[in-house]
Each structure stands twice: as C-alpha cells, then as structure tokens.
Amino acid sequence: MPEGKIVKALSGFYYVKSGEDVFQCRGRGLLRKNKVNPLVGDYVVFEESNPGEGYITEVEKRKNELVRPPIANIDQAIIVTSATEPDFSTLLLDRFLVLIESKFIDPIIFISKMDTVQSDKRDAIEQFKSDYERIGYQVQTLSTKEPENFSQIVSHFKNKISVIAGQSGVGKSSMLNAINPLLKLATNEISASLGRGKHTTRHVELIEVNEGLVADTPGFSSLEFNELELADLPDCFPEMKERRAECKFRGCMHNKEPKCAVKSAVDAHEIPAYRYKHYLQFFEEIQNRKPRY
C-alpha cells in the first residue's frame, strides 16, 4: 500500500502527500479503536479507495509530538524573540527553550527588530546572544533594515519540518513574509488571533518553504509545563545536562544538594546567573503543580 506524510488536517480529513500527489483521506475505524489520532507531520500507510481519496490504515512511530499545536515529527522550532517592543526577555525565551528541549526538538533562536535597539542596550543584547551561543544554541539577529539577513535564514528551512514559536508582536509574520510572500494572509490572521489573547484554530497545515515544510500555526499556544516531569527538567538545560555527571550525588537536581557541579559553574560565571534563576523558578513551578488524575 502507498505511504505518505500528512500535510494538513481539516474537518476530519487528512491530506496525505505521497510523491507529488495529495490524497484526501479519513482514518480507518481500527485507528480510533486503538486510540490512534493521526496528526499533521505523521508518516502513514494508506489505501486508495477512489482517485485522490483513501483511508489511513497505519500511523508510523513518531519521534516527537506537540499538543498545541497538534503536530508530529518536528525537526526544529524557530523561536522568534524581539530585541524591543516587546523587550527581550530571557525568562520567556528560557520557557520556550525548556518546552522545546523536553520534546527533543532542535531550537534555533532569532532575535528580531535589532534596528530598533538603542545603542546603550545593544551591548546587552549582544551579550545575551553570546551567552546562548556558548550554551550551544544557534542564534541569529534580524533587522528589517538589513533584508539580506532574511535571505540568510532561508537555509535553515531546507529538508526540515519547522514550527515557529514566539509571543505576539515579535516579528514572526514579517520573517515568514520575507521568506515567502504567499504566506502573508495566513500570518496576518495568526497575528490578529494572538493579539486578541486567544487562538482560534483554523487548521494545521505544513507549507513548503525553501524545500522544507513550515507549520502554518501560531506555534505554542500554551507555555505551561503540564507534561514535564521534575526529574526531566535538568536535562532541558544543556549546560546543566553536560555537568550532571560531575555532581557528587547521582540524580542531583542542582537545588539544595551539596557539591553540585552546576551551582559551582554558576558561582564561577560559567553558567549565566539568570539561567540558573529561571531553572529554580521552573523547578518550583513544576514541584507545586497540582497533581493530575
């Protein structure tokens, strides 16, 4: 039977791309019986019932999935954060990064609106950029006055399934429109939706951008750590994960334990103090989370 990838889900139909053709499919009853809910990004096996139509019979194992937006097998998340308006926030950026790391998705950080930064604040933004690059993240600054920067970021999309993350007003729409003007209507609708403080789901769709696929969705509509277990939090901070074996106690949570390599690295300014502060905030948030039944 033919195989393909779900590139759009809408009103109970799944649009499966196989080769150059797209088939409108429904899920077989067996999938519902086994509580398998196909997602955009899934690799599936289907059988063709009529020309251009069919039924999904099997969903292949996923490497990751998101709940909001509902999408699977993401290669990377592009986090867009602005230098100003809204002001650059390491706390919000770290929240995005932890959520993305917890799903085993590679993050890339874009700092937008660099042309609007006053000279006295530019050094601080450059220092933050350096901090995150030292951790191992890819970071790129963007300016609307330097459109050549936008052309450089196009290479990040090739052969990847990407989601775009970032709060409203940081320039996600401008970035996508600079890459592919055909996305303008969709991204404007997304911005308007986010600007009202709520997300009205239309559908999730993967759109071709420079030989890759980008989810036409606002990205994370929830920034809660509802699915993250406390024991997994340290591994969502790469600079802590790499030092974990150096701690005196196995399973060290880098909080109140003595002879902790992470706390020593913070004291030695090898780990930015604000990153550790955010870690403790997230630690407390997850620890005090109401139990799920």
CSV table of N, CA, C and O in Angstrom, one decimal, residues 58-179:
chain,number,residue,atom,x,y,z
A,58,GLU,N,-2.5,2.9,8.8
A,58,GLU,CA,-1.4,2.8,9.8
A,58,GLU,C,-0.7,4.1,10.0
A,58,GLU,O,-0.4,4.8,9.0
A,59,VAL,N,-0.3,4.4,11.3
A,59,VAL,CA,0.5,5.6,11.6
A,59,VAL,C,1.8,5.1,12.1
A,59,VAL,O,1.9,4.4,13.1
A,60,GLU,N,2.9,5.5,11.4
A,60,GLU,CA,4.2,5.0,11.9
A,60,GLU,C,4.6,5.7,13.1
A,60,GLU,O,4.1,6.8,13.5
A,61,LYS,N,5.6,5.1,13.8
A,61,LYS,CA,6.0,5.7,15.1
A,61,LYS,C,6.6,7.1,15.0
A,61,LYS,O,7.3,7.4,14.0
A,62,ARG,N,6.2,7.9,15.9
A,62,ARG,CA,6.6,9.3,15.9
A,62,ARG,C,7.9,9.5,16.7
A,62,ARG,O,8.1,8.8,17.7
A,63,LYS,N,8.7,10.5,16.3
A,63,LYS,CA,9.9,10.8,17.1
A,63,LYS,C,9.6,11.9,18.1
A,63,LYS,O,10.3,12.0,19.1
A,64,ASN,N,8.5,12.7,17.9
A,64,ASN,CA,8.0,13.6,18.9
A,64,ASN,C,6.6,14.1,18.5
A,64,ASN,O,6.2,13.8,17.3
A,65,GLU,N,6.0,14.8,19.3
A,65,GLU,CA,4.7,15.4,19.0
A,65,GLU,C,4.4,16.5,20.0
A,65,GLU,O,4.9,16.6,21.1
A,66,LEU,N,3.6,17.5,19.5
A,66,LEU,CA,3.1,18.6,20.3
A,66,LEU,C,1.6,18.5,20.4
A,66,LEU,O,0.9,18.0,19.6
A,67,VAL,N,1.1,19.0,21.6
A,67,VAL,CA,-0.3,19.0,21.8
A,67,VAL,C,-0.9,20.3,21.2
A,67,VAL,O,-1.9,20.3,20.6
A,68,ARG,N,-0.2,21.4,21.5
A,68,ARG,CA,-0.7,22.7,20.9
A,68,ARG,C,0.5,23.4,20.3
A,68,ARG,O,1.4,23.8,21.0
A,69,PRO,N,0.6,23.4,19.0
A,69,PRO,CA,-0.4,22.9,18.0
A,69,PRO,C,-0.2,21.4,17.9
A,69,PRO,O,0.9,20.8,18.1
A,70,PRO,N,-1.3,20.7,17.4
A,70,PRO,CA,-1.2,19.2,17.2
A,70,PRO,C,-0.4,18.8,16.0
A,70,PRO,O,-0.9,18.9,14.9
A,71,ILE,N,0.9,18.5,16.2
A,71,ILE,CA,1.7,18.2,15.0
A,71,ILE,C,2.8,17.2,15.5
A,71,ILE,O,3.2,17.2,16.7
A,72,ALA,N,3.3,16.4,14.6
A,72,ALA,CA,4.3,15.4,14.9
A,72,ALA,C,5.5,15.4,14.1
A,72,ALA,O,5.5,16.0,13.0
A,73,ASN,N,6.6,14.8,14.6
A,73,ASN,CA,7.8,14.6,13.8
A,73,ASN,C,8.4,16.0,13.4
A,73,ASN,O,8.9,16.1,12.3
A,74,ILE,N,8.5,16.9,14.4
A,74,ILE,CA,9.1,18.2,14.1
A,74,ILE,C,10.6,18.1,14.2
A,74,ILE,O,11.1,17.5,15.2
A,75,ASP,N,11.3,18.7,13.3
A,75,ASP,CA,12.8,18.7,13.3
A,75,ASP,C,13.3,19.8,14.1
A,75,ASP,O,14.3,19.7,14.8
A,76,GLN,N,12.7,21.0,14.0
A,76,GLN,CA,13.2,22.2,14.7
A,76,GLN,C,12.1,23.2,15.0
A,76,GLN,O,11.1,23.2,14.3
A,77,ALA,N,12.4,23.9,16.0
A,77,ALA,CA,11.5,25.1,16.4
A,77,ALA,C,12.3,26.3,16.3
A,77,ALA,O,13.4,26.5,16.9
A,78,ILE,N,11.8,27.3,15.5
A,78,ILE,CA,12.4,28.5,15.4
A,78,ILE,C,11.7,29.5,16.4
A,78,ILE,O,10.5,29.8,16.2
A,79,ILE,N,12.5,29.9,17.4
A,79,ILE,CA,11.9,30.8,18.4
A,79,ILE,C,12.3,32.2,18.0
A,79,ILE,O,13.5,32.6,17.8
A,80,VAL,N,11.3,33.0,17.7
A,80,VAL,CA,11.5,34.4,17.4
A,80,VAL,C,11.2,35.3,18.6
A,80,VAL,O,10.1,35.2,19.2
A,81,THR,N,12.2,36.0,19.0
A,81,THR,CA,12.1,36.9,20.2
A,81,THR,C,12.6,38.3,19.8
A,81,THR,O,13.6,38.4,19.0
A,82,SER,N,11.9,39.3,20.2
A,82,SER,CA,12.3,40.7,19.7
A,82,SER,C,13.3,41.3,20.7
A,82,SER,O,13.3,41.1,21.9
A,83,ALA,N,14.1,42.2,20.1
A,83,ALA,CA,15.0,43.0,21.0
A,83,ALA,C,14.3,44.1,21.7
A,83,ALA,O,14.6,44.4,22.9
A,84,THR,N,13.3,44.6,21.1
A,84,THR,CA,12.4,45.7,21.7
A,84,THR,C,11.0,45.5,21.2
A,84,THR,O,10.8,44.9,20.2
A,85,GLU,N,10.1,46.1,22.0
A,85,GLU,CA,8.7,46.1,21.6
A,85,GLU,C,8.1,44.8,21.1
A,85,GLU,O,7.8,44.7,19.9
A,86,PRO,N,7.9,43.8,21.9
A,86,PRO,CA,8.2,43.8,23.3
A,86,PRO,C,9.7,43.6,23.6
A,86,PRO,O,10.4,43.0,22.8
A,87,ASP,N,10.1,44.0,24.8
A,87,ASP,CA,11.5,43.9,25.2
A,87,ASP,C,12.0,42.5,25.3
A,87,ASP,O,11.2,41.6,25.6
A,88,PHE,N,13.3,42.3,25.0
A,88,PHE,CA,13.9,41.0,25.0
A,88,PHE,C,13.7,40.4,26.5
A,88,PHE,O,14.0,41.1,27.4
A,89,SER,N,13.2,39.2,26.5
A,89,SER,CA,13.0,38.5,27.8
A,89,SER,C,13.7,37.2,27.9
A,89,SER,O,13.3,36.3,27.2
A,90,THR,N,14.7,37.1,28.7
A,90,THR,CA,15.4,35.8,28.8
A,90,THR,C,14.5,34.8,29.5
A,90,THR,O,14.6,33.6,29.3
A,91,LEU,N,13.6,35.2,30.4
A,91,LEU,CA,12.7,34.3,31.1
A,91,LEU,C,11.7,33.7,30.1
A,91,LEU,O,11.5,32.4,30.1
A,92,LEU,N,11.2,34.5,29.2
A,92,LEU,CA,10.2,33.9,28.2
A,92,LEU,C,11.0,33.0,27.2
A,92,LEU,O,10.5,31.9,26.9
A,93,LEU,N,12.2,33.4,26.8
A,93,LEU,CA,13.0,32.6,25.9
A,93,LEU,C,13.3,31.3,26.6
A,93,LEU,O,13.2,30.2,25.9
A,94,ASP,N,13.7,31.3,27.8
A,94,ASP,CA,14.0,30.0,28.5
A,94,ASP,C,12.8,29.1,28.7
A,94,ASP,O,12.9,27.9,28.6
A,95,ARG,N,11.7,29.7,28.8
A,95,ARG,CA,10.4,28.9,28.9
A,95,ARG,C,10.2,28.2,27.6
A,95,ARG,O,9.9,27.0,27.6
A,96,PHE,N,10.3,28.9,26.5
A,96,PHE,CA,10.2,28.3,25.2
A,96,PHE,C,11.2,27.2,25.0
A,96,PHE,O,10.9,26.1,24.5
A,97,LEU,N,12.5,27.5,25.4
A,97,LEU,CA,13.6,26.5,25.2
A,97,LEU,C,13.3,25.2,26.0
A,97,LEU,O,13.6,24.1,25.5
A,98,VAL,N,12.9,25.4,27.2
A,98,VAL,CA,12.6,24.2,28.0
A,98,VAL,C,11.5,23.3,27.4
A,98,VAL,O,11.6,22.1,27.3
A,99,LEU,N,10.5,24.0,27.0
A,99,LEU,CA,9.4,23.2,26.3
A,99,LEU,C,9.8,22.5,25.1
A,99,LEU,O,9.5,21.3,24.8
A,100,ILE,N,10.7,23.1,24.3
A,100,ILE,CA,11.2,22.6,23.1
A,100,ILE,C,12.2,21.4,23.3
A,100,ILE,O,12.1,20.4,22.7
A,101,GLU,N,13.1,21.7,24.3
A,101,GLU,CA,14.0,20.6,24.7
A,101,GLU,C,13.3,19.4,25.2
A,101,GLU,O,13.8,18.3,25.0
A,102,SER,N,12.2,19.6,25.9
A,102,SER,CA,11.5,18.5,26.5
A,102,SER,C,10.9,17.6,25.5
A,102,SER,O,10.6,16.4,25.8
A,103,LYS,N,10.7,18.1,24.3
A,103,LYS,CA,10.1,17.3,23.2
A,103,LYS,C,11.2,16.8,22.2
A,103,LYS,O,10.9,16.3,21.1
A,104,PHE,N,12.5,17.0,22.6
A,104,PHE,CA,13.6,16.6,21.7
A,104,PHE,C,13.5,17.2,20.3
A,104,PHE,O,13.7,16.5,19.3
A,105,ILE,N,13.2,18.5,20.3
A,105,ILE,CA,13.2,19.3,19.1
A,105,ILE,C,14.4,20.3,19.1
A,105,ILE,O,14.6,20.9,20.2
A,106,ASP,N,15.1,20.4,18.0
A,106,ASP,CA,16.2,21.3,18.0
A,106,ASP,C,15.7,22.8,17.9
A,106,ASP,O,14.9,23.1,17.0
A,107,PRO,N,16.1,23.7,18.8
A,107,PRO,CA,15.7,25.1,18.7
A,107,PRO,C,16.7,25.9,18.0
A,107,PRO,O,17.9,25.7,18.0
A,108,ILE,N,16.2,26.9,17.3
A,108,ILE,CA,17.0,28.0,16.7
A,108,ILE,C,16.4,29.3,17.2
A,108,ILE,O,15.2,29.5,17.2
A,109,ILE,N,17.3,30.2,17.6
A,109,ILE,CA,16.8,31.5,18.2
A,109,ILE,C,17.1,32.6,17.2
A,109,ILE,O,18.2,32.8,16.7
A,110,PHE,N,16.0,33.3,16.9
A,110,PHE,CA,16.1,34.5,16.1
A,110,PHE,C,15.7,35.7,16.9
A,110,PHE,O,14.7,35.8,17.5
A,111,ILE,N,16.6,36.7,17.0
A,111,ILE,CA,16.3,38.0,17.7
A,111,ILE,C,16.0,39.0,16.7
A,111,ILE,O,16.9,39.5,15.9
A,112,SER,N,14.7,39.5,16.7
A,112,SER,CA,14.3,40.4,15.6
A,112,SER,C,14.3,41.9,16.1
A,112,SER,O,14.6,42.1,17.3
A,113,LYS,N,14.1,42.8,15.2
A,113,LYS,CA,14.0,44.2,15.5
A,113,LYS,C,15.3,44.8,16.0
A,113,LYS,O,15.3,45.8,16.8
A,114,MET,N,16.4,44.3,15.6
A,114,MET,CA,17.7,44.8,16.1
A,114,MET,C,17.9,46.3,15.6
A,114,MET,O,18.7,47.0,16.2
A,115,ASP,N,17.3,46.7,14.5
A,115,ASP,CA,17.4,48.0,14.0
A,115,ASP,C,16.7,49.0,15.0
A,115,ASP,O,17.0,50.2,14.8
A,116,THR,N,15.9,48.6,15.9
A,116,THR,CA,15.2,49.5,16.8
A,116,THR,C,15.8,49.6,18.1
A,116,THR,O,15.4,50.3,19.0
A,117,VAL,N,16.9,48.9,18.3
A,117,VAL,CA,17.6,48.8,19.6
A,117,VAL,C,18.4,50.1,19.8
A,117,VAL,O,19.3,50.4,18.9
A,118,GLN,N,18.3,50.8,20.9
A,118,GLN,CA,19.1,52.0,21.2
A,118,GLN,C,20.5,51.5,21.5
A,118,GLN,O,20.7,50.4,22.0
A,119,SER,N,21.5,52.3,21.2
A,119,SER,CA,22.9,52.0,21.3
A,119,SER,C,23.3,51.5,22.7
A,119,SER,O,24.1,50.6,22.9
A,120,ASP,N,22.6,52.1,23.8
A,120,ASP,CA,23.0,51.7,25.1
A,120,ASP,C,22.5,50.3,25.5
A,120,ASP,O,22.9,49.8,26.5
A,121,LYS,N,21.6,49.8,24.7
A,121,LYS,CA,21.0,48.4,25.1
A,121,LYS,C,21.6,47.4,24.1
A,121,LYS,O,21.4,46.2,24.3
A,122,ARG,N,22.3,47.8,23.1
A,122,ARG,CA,22.7,46.8,22.1
A,122,ARG,C,23.8,45.9,22.7
A,122,ARG,O,23.8,44.7,22.4
A,123,ASP,N,24.7,46.4,23.5
A,123,ASP,CA,25.7,45.6,24.1
A,123,ASP,C,25.0,44.4,24.9
A,123,ASP,O,25.5,43.3,25.0
A,124,ALA,N,24.0,44.8,25.6
A,124,ALA,CA,23.3,43.8,26.5
A,124,ALA,C,22.7,42.7,25.6
A,124,ALA,O,22.8,41.5,25.9
A,125,ILE,N,22.1,43.0,24.5
A,125,ILE,CA,21.5,42.0,23.6
A,125,ILE,C,22.6,41.1,23.0
A,125,ILE,O,22.5,39.9,22.9
A,126,GLU,N,23.8,41.8,22.6
A,126,GLU,CA,24.9,41.0,22.1
A,126,GLU,C,25.4,40.0,23.1
A,126,GLU,O,25.9,38.9,22.8
A,127,GLN,N,25.4,40.5,24.4
A,127,GLN,CA,25.9,39.6,25.5
A,127,GLN,C,25.0,38.4,25.7
A,127,GLN,O,25.4,37.3,25.8
A,128,PHE,N,23.7,38.6,25.6
A,128,PHE,CA,22.7,37.5,25.7
A,128,PHE,C,22.9,36.6,24.5
A,128,PHE,O,22.9,35.3,24.7
A,129,LYS,N,23.1,37.1,23.3
A,129,LYS,CA,23.4,36.3,22.2
A,129,LYS,C,24.6,35.4,22.4
A,129,LYS,O,24.6,34.2,22.1
A,130,SER,N,25.7,36.0,22.9
A,130,SER,CA,26.9,35.3,23.2
A,130,SER,C,26.6,34.2,24.2
A,130,SER,O,27.2,33.1,24.1
A,131,ASP,N,25.9,34.5,25.3
A,131,ASP,CA,25.6,33.5,26.3
A,131,ASP,C,24.9,32.3,25.8
A,131,ASP,O,25.3,31.1,26.1
A,132,TYR,N,23.9,32.5,24.9
A,132,TYR,CA,23.1,31.3,24.4
A,132,TYR,C,24.0,30.6,23.3
A,132,TYR,O,23.8,29.3,23.2
A,133,GLU,N,24.8,31.3,22.6
A,133,GLU,CA,25.7,30.6,21.7
A,133,GLU,C,26.7,29.7,22.4
A,133,GLU,O,27.0,28.6,22.0
A,134,ARG,N,27.2,30.2,23.6
A,134,ARG,CA,28.1,29.4,24.4
A,134,ARG,C,27.5,28.2,24.9
A,134,ARG,O,28.1,27.1,25.1
A,135,ILE,N,26.2,28.2,25.2
A,135,ILE,CA,25.5,27.0,25.6
A,135,ILE,C,25.4,26.0,24.5
A,135,ILE,O,25.3,24.8,24.7
A,136,GLY,N,25.4,26.5,23.2
A,136,GLY,CA,25.3,25.6,22.1
A,136,GLY,C,24.2,25.9,21.2
A,136,GLY,O,24.0,25.2,20.2
A,137,TYR,N,23.4,26.9,21.4
A,137,TYR,CA,22.3,27.3,20.6
A,137,TYR,C,22.7,28.1,19.4
A,137,TYR,O,23.6,28.9,19.5
A,138,GLN,N,22.0,27.9,18.3
A,138,GLN,CA,22.2,28.8,17.1
A,138,GLN,C,21.4,30.0,17.3
A,138,GLN,O,20.2,30.0,17.7
A,139,VAL,N,22.0,31.2,17.2
A,139,VAL,CA,21.3,32.5,17.4
A,139,VAL,C,21.6,33.4,16.3
A,139,VAL,O,22.8,33.5,15.8
A,140,GLN,N,20.6,34.0,15.7
A,140,GLN,CA,20.8,34.9,14.6
A,140,GLN,C,20.0,36.2,14.9
A,140,GLN,O,18.8,36.1,15.3
A,141,THR,N,20.6,37.3,14.6
A,141,THR,CA,19.9,38.6,14.8
A,141,THR,C,19.3,39.1,13.5
A,141,THR,O,19.9,38.8,12.4
A,142,LEU,N,18.1,39.7,13.5
A,142,LEU,CA,17.4,40.1,12.3
A,142,LEU,C,17.1,41.6,12.4
A,142,LEU,O,16.8,42.2,13.5
A,143,SER,N,17.2,42.3,11.3
A,143,SER,CA,16.8,43.7,11.2
A,143,SER,C,16.0,43.9,9.9
A,143,SER,O,16.5,43.5,8.8
A,144,THR,N,14.9,44.6,10.0
A,144,THR,CA,14.1,44.9,8.8
A,144,THR,C,14.9,45.8,7.8
A,144,THR,O,14.6,45.9,6.6
A,145,LYS,N,15.9,46.6,8.4
A,145,LYS,CA,16.7,47.4,7.5
A,145,LYS,C,17.8,46.7,6.8
A,145,LYS,O,18.6,47.3,6.0
A,146,GLU,N,18.0,45.4,7.2
A,146,GLU,CA,19.0,44.6,6.5
A,146,GLU,C,18.4,43.3,6.0
A,146,GLU,O,18.5,42.2,6.5
A,147,PRO,N,17.6,43.5,4.9
A,147,PRO,CA,16.9,42.3,4.3
A,147,PRO,C,17.7,41.2,3.9
A,147,PRO,O,17.3,40.0,3.8
A,148,GLU,N,19.0,41.4,3.7
A,148,GLU,CA,19.9,40.3,3.4
A,148,GLU,C,20.0,39.3,4.5
A,148,GLU,O,20.2,38.1,4.3
A,149,ASN,N,19.7,39.7,5.8
A,149,ASN,CA,19.7,38.8,6.9
A,149,ASN,C,18.5,37.8,6.7
A,149,ASN,O,18.7,36.6,7.0
A,150,PHE,N,17.4,38.2,6.2
A,150,PHE,CA,16.3,37.4,6.0
A,150,PHE,C,16.6,36.3,4.9
A,150,PHE,O,16.2,35.2,5.0
A,151,SER,N,17.3,36.7,3.9
A,151,SER,CA,17.7,35.7,2.9
A,151,SER,C,18.6,34.7,3.4
A,151,SER,O,18.6,33.5,3.0
A,152,GLN,N,19.4,35.0,4.5
A,152,GLN,CA,20.4,34.1,5.1
A,152,GLN,C,19.6,33.0,5.9
A,152,GLN,O,20.1,31.9,6.0
A,153,ILE,N,18.5,33.3,6.5
A,153,ILE,CA,17.8,32.4,7.3
A,153,ILE,C,17.0,31.3,6.5
A,153,ILE,O,16.6,30.3,7.1
A,154,VAL,N,16.9,31.6,5.2
A,154,VAL,CA,16.1,30.6,4.4
A,154,VAL,C,16.7,29.2,4.4
A,154,VAL,O,16.0,28.2,4.4
A,155,SER,N,18.1,29.2,4.5
A,155,SER,CA,18.7,27.9,4.5
A,155,SER,C,18.4,27.0,5.7
A,155,SER,O,18.5,25.8,5.6
A,156,HIS,N,17.9,27.6,6.8
A,156,HIS,CA,17.5,26.8,8.0
A,156,HIS,C,16.3,25.9,7.7
A,156,HIS,O,16.1,24.9,8.4
A,157,PHE,N,15.5,26.2,6.7
A,157,PHE,CA,14.3,25.5,6.5
A,157,PHE,C,14.5,24.3,5.6
A,157,PHE,O,13.6,23.4,5.6
A,158,LYS,N,15.6,24.2,4.9
A,158,LYS,CA,15.7,23.1,3.9
A,158,LYS,C,15.7,21.7,4.5
A,158,LYS,O,16.4,21.5,5.5
A,159,ASN,N,14.8,20.9,3.9
A,159,ASN,CA,14.7,19.5,4.3
A,159,ASN,C,14.3,19.3,5.8
A,159,ASN,O,14.7,18.3,6.4
A,160,LYS,N,13.6,20.3,6.4
A,160,LYS,CA,13.2,20.3,7.8
A,160,LYS,C,11.7,20.5,7.9
A,160,LYS,O,11.1,21.2,7.1
A,161,ILE,N,11.1,19.9,9.0
A,161,ILE,CA,9.8,20.3,9.4
A,161,ILE,C,10.0,21.3,10.5
A,161,ILE,O,10.5,20.9,11.6
A,162,SER,N,9.5,22.5,10.4
A,162,SER,CA,9.7,23.5,11.4
A,162,SER,C,8.4,24.1,11.9
A,162,SER,O,7.4,24.1,11.2
A,163,VAL,N,8.4,24.4,13.2
A,163,VAL,CA,7.4,25.2,13.8
A,163,VAL,C,8.0,26.6,14.2
A,163,VAL,O,9.2,26.6,14.5
A,164,ILE,N,7.1,27.6,14.2
A,164,ILE,CA,7.6,28.9,14.6
A,164,ILE,C,7.0,29.2,16.0
A,164,ILE,O,5.8,29.0,16.2
A,165,ALA,N,7.8,29.7,16.9
A,165,ALA,CA,7.3,30.0,18.2
A,165,ALA,C,7.7,31.4,18.6
A,165,ALA,O,8.7,31.9,18.1
A,166,GLY,N,6.9,32.0,19.4
A,166,GLY,CA,7.3,33.4,19.9
A,166,GLY,C,6.0,34.1,20.2
A,166,GLY,O,4.9,33.8,19.7
A,167,GLN,N,6.1,35.1,21.1
A,167,GLN,CA,4.9,35.8,21.6
A,167,GLN,C,4.5,36.8,20.5
A,167,GLN,O,5.2,37.0,19.5
A,168,SER,N,3.3,37.3,20.6
A,168,SER,CA,2.7,38.2,19.6
A,168,SER,C,3.6,39.5,19.5
A,168,SER,O,4.0,40.0,20.5
A,169,GLY,N,3.8,39.9,18.3
A,169,GLY,CA,4.4,41.2,18.1
A,169,GLY,C,5.9,41.2,17.9
A,169,GLY,O,6.6,42.2,17.8
A,170,VAL,N,6.5,39.9,17.9
A,170,VAL,CA,8.0,39.9,17.9
A,170,VAL,C,8.5,39.8,16.4
A,170,VAL,O,9.7,39.9,16.2
A,171,GLY,N,7.6,39.7,15.4
A,171,GLY,CA,8.0,39.7,14.0
A,171,GLY,C,8.0,38.4,13.3
A,171,GLY,O,8.7,38.2,12.3
A,172,LYS,N,7.2,37.4,13.8
A,172,LYS,CA,7.1,36.1,13.1
A,172,LYS,C,6.5,36.3,11.7
A,172,LYS,O,7.0,35.7,10.8
A,173,SER,N,5.5,37.1,11.6
A,173,SER,CA,4.9,37.4,10.4
A,173,SER,C,5.8,38.0,9.4
A,173,SER,O,5.9,37.6,8.2
A,174,SER,N,6.5,39.0,9.8
A,174,SER,CA,7.5,39.7,8.9
A,174,SER,C,8.5,38.8,8.4
A,174,SER,O,8.9,38.8,7.2
A,175,MET,N,9.0,37.9,9.3
A,175,MET,CA,10.0,37.0,8.9
A,175,MET,C,9.5,36.0,7.9
A,175,MET,O,10.2,35.8,6.8
A,176,LEU,N,8.4,35.4,8.1
A,176,LEU,CA,7.8,34.5,7.2
A,176,LEU,C,7.5,35.1,5.8
A,176,LEU,O,7.7,34.5,4.8
A,177,ASN,N,6.9,36.3,5.9
A,177,ASN,CA,6.6,37.0,4.7
A,177,ASN,C,7.8,37.4,3.8
A,177,ASN,O,7.8,37.4,2.6
A,178,ALA,N,8.9,37.7,4.5
A,178,ALA,CA,10.2,38.0,3.8
A,178,ALA,C,10.7,36.7,3.1
A,178,ALA,O,11.3,36.8,2.0
A,179,ILE,N,10.4,35.6,3.7
A,179,ILE,CA,10.9,34.3,3.1
A,179,ILE,C,9.9,33.9,2.0
A,179,ILE,O,10.4,33.5,0.9
